[in-house]
Coordinates of C-alpha atoms in Angstrom, one line a residue:
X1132 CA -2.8 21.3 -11.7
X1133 CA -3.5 19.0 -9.4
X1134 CA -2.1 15.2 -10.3
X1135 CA -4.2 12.1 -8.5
X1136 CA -3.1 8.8 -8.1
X1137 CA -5.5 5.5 -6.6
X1138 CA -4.2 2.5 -5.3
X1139 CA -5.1 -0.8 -3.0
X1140 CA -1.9 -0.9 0.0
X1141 CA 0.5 -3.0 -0.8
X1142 CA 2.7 -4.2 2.0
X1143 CA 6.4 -2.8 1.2
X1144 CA 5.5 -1.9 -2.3
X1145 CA 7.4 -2.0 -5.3
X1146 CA 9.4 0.6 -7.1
X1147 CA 6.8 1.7 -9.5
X1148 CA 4.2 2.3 -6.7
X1149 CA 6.8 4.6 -5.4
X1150 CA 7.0 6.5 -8.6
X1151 CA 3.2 6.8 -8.7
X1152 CA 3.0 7.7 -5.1
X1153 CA 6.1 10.2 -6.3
X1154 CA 4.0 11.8 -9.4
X1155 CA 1.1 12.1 -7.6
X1156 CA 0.1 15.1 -5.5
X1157 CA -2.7 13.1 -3.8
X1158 CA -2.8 9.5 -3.3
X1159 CA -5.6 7.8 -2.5
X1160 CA -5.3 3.9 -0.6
X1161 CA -7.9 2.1 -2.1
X1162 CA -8.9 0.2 1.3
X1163 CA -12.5 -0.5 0.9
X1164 CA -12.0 -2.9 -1.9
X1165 CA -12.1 -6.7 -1.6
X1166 CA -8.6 -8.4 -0.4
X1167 CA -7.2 -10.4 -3.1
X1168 CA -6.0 -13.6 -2.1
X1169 CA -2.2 -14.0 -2.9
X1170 CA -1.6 -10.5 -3.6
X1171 CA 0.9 -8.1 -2.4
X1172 CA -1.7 -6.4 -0.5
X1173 CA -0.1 -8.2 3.1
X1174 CA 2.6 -10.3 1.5
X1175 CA 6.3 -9.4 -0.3
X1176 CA 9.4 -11.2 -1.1
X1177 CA 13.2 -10.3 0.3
X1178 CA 15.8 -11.9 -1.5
X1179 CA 17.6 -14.4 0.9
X1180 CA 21.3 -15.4 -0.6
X1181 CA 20.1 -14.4 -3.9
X1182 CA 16.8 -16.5 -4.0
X1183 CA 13.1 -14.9 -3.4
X1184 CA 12.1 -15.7 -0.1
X1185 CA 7.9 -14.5 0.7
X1186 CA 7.5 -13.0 3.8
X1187 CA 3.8 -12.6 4.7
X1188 CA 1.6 -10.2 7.3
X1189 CA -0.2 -13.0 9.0
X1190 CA -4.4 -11.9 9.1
X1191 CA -7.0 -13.2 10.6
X1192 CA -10.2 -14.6 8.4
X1193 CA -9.0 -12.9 5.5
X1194 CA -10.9 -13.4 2.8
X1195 CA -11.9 -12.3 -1.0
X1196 CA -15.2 -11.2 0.2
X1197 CA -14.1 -8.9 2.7
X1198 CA -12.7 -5.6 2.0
X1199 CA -9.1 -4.8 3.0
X1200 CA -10.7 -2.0 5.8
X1201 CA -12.4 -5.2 7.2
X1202 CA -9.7 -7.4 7.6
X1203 CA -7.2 -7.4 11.1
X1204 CA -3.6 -8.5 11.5
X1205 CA -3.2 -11.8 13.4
X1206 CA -1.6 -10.7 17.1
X1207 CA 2.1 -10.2 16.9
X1208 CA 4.1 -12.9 18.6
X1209 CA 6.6 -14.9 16.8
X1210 CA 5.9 -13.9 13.2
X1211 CA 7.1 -10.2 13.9
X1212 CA 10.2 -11.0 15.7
X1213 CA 10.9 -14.0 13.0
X1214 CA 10.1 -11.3 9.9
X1215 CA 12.6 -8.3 11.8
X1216 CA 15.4 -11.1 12.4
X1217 CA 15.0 -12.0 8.6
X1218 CA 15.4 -8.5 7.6
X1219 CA 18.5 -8.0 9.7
X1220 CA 20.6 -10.8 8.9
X1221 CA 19.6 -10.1 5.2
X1222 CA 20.5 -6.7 4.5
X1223 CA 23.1 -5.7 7.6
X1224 CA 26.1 -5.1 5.5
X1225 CA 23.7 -3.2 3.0
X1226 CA 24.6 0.4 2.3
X1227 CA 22.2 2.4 4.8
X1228 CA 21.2 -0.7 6.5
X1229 CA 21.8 1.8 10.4
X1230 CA 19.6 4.5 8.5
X1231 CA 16.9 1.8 7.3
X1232 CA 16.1 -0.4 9.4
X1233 CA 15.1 1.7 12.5
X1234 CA 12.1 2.7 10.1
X1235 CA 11.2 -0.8 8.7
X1236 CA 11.4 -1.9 12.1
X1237 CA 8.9 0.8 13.1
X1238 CA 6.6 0.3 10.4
X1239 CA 6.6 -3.7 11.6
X1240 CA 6.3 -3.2 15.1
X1241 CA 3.1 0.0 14.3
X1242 CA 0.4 -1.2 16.8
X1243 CA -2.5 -1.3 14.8
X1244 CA -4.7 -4.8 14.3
X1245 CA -6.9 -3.1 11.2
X1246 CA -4.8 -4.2 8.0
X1247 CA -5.8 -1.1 6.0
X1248 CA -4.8 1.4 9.3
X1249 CA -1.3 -0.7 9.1
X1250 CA -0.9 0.0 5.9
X1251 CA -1.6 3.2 5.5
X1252 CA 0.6 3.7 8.2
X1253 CA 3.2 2.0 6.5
X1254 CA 2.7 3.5 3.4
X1255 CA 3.2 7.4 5.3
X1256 CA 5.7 6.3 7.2
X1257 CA 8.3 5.1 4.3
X1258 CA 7.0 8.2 1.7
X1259 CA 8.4 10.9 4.4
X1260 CA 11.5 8.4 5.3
X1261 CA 12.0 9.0 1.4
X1262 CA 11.3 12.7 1.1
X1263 CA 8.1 12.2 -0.9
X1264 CA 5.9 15.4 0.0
X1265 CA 2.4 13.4 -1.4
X1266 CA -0.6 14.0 0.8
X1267 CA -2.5 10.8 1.6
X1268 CA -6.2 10.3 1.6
X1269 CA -7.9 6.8 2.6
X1270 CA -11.4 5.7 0.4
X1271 CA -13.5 3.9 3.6
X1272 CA -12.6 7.4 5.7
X1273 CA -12.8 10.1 3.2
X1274 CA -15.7 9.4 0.3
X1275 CA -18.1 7.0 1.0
X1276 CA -18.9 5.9 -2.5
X1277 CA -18.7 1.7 -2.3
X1278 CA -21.5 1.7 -4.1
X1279 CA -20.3 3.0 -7.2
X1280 CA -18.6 0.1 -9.7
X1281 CA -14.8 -0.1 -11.0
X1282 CA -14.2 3.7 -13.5
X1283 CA -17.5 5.4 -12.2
X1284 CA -15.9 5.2 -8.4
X1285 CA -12.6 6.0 -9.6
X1286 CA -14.3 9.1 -11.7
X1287 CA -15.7 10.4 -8.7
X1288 CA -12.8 10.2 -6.6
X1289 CA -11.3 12.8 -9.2
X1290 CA -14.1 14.8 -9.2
X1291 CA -14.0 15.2 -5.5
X1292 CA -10.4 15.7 -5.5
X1293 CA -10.9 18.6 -8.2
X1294 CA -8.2 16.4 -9.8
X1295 CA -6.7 17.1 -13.4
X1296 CA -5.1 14.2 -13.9
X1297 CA -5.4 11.1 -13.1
X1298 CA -2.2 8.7 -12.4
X1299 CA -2.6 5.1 -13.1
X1300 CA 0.1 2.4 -12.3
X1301 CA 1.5 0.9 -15.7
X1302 CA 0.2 -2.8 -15.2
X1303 CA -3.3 -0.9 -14.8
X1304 CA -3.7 1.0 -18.0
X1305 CA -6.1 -1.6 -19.7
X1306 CA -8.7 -1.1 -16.8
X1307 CA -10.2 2.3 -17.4
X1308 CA -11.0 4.1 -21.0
X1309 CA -8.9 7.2 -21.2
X1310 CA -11.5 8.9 -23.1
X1311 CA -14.2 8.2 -20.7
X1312 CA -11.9 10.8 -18.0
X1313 CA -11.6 13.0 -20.6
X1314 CA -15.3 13.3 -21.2
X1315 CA -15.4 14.4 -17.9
X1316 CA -12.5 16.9 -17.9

């Protein structure tokens, strides 16, 4: 049985996109999809003396009418070093801090200007750091089906997959009919 699971990146994701990324034998970054403005998708939050603090992955001409594949990171200059200092004097005296950082501070410092190539970087990187065996597959590389709209695109990403079931984040639920997949096995 093989278990798929689709999602836009989201820069240092949450918990429950680990657990999908976790249940899933195949993920699938949803890259070719337009940015969303204010999303997670190159933003985040670290908790700074207890308050939410956003850190964000500065782009360049991001907008909603561009998908996320088309989008590149501004140049790194003082925004990385300020983000990596942030992190450090943060969570130092964190459990696994020495075991952690090294890897979020290779994931920040990945030399890539596409957004989506960061991310799926990113994404890679911290699943093995983890010990999550989930094969990755990117949609503007590996399917070429823009054309198709919202379920039908996500219907034929299955297909192509030879997928069995499909994974969908919790806050997602309400956005495809269950029974329209099960029509098609």
């Amino acid at each position: 049985m093989t278990r798929l699971a689709i999602m836009q990146p989201y820069f240092f994701p949450y918990i429950g996109y680990w657990q999908l990324i976790q249940d899933a034998d195949r993920f699938v970054i949803y890259d070719d999809v337009n940015y969303i403005n204010r999303g997670w998708i190159n933003r985040n939050r670290l908790l700074i003396n207890g308050e939410p603090t956003l850190i964000t992955l500065p782009l360049r001409q991001a907008s909603q009418n561009k998908k996320i594949c088309d989008i590149d990171i501004a140049p790194t200059a003082e925004w990385l070093k300020k983000m990596l200092r942030m992190v450090e004097v943060t969570y130092k005296k964190a459990p696994y801090f020495n075991d952690v950082f090294p890897v979020i501070e290779g994931v920040l410092t990945y030399e890539r200007s596409n957004l989506a190539d960061y991310l799926a970087h990113h994404l890679q990187t911290m699943a093995s750091f983890m010990e999550i065996e989930t094969e990755f597959v990117v949609t503007s590389r590996d399917y070429a089906n823009s054309q198709l709209a919202a379920q039908e695109r996500i219907i034929d990403i299955a297909r192509r997959e030879q997928a069995d079931v499909y994974i969908n984040a919790q806050g997602g639920k309400e956005l495809y009919d269950a029974a329209s997949f099960s029509q098609v096995g």
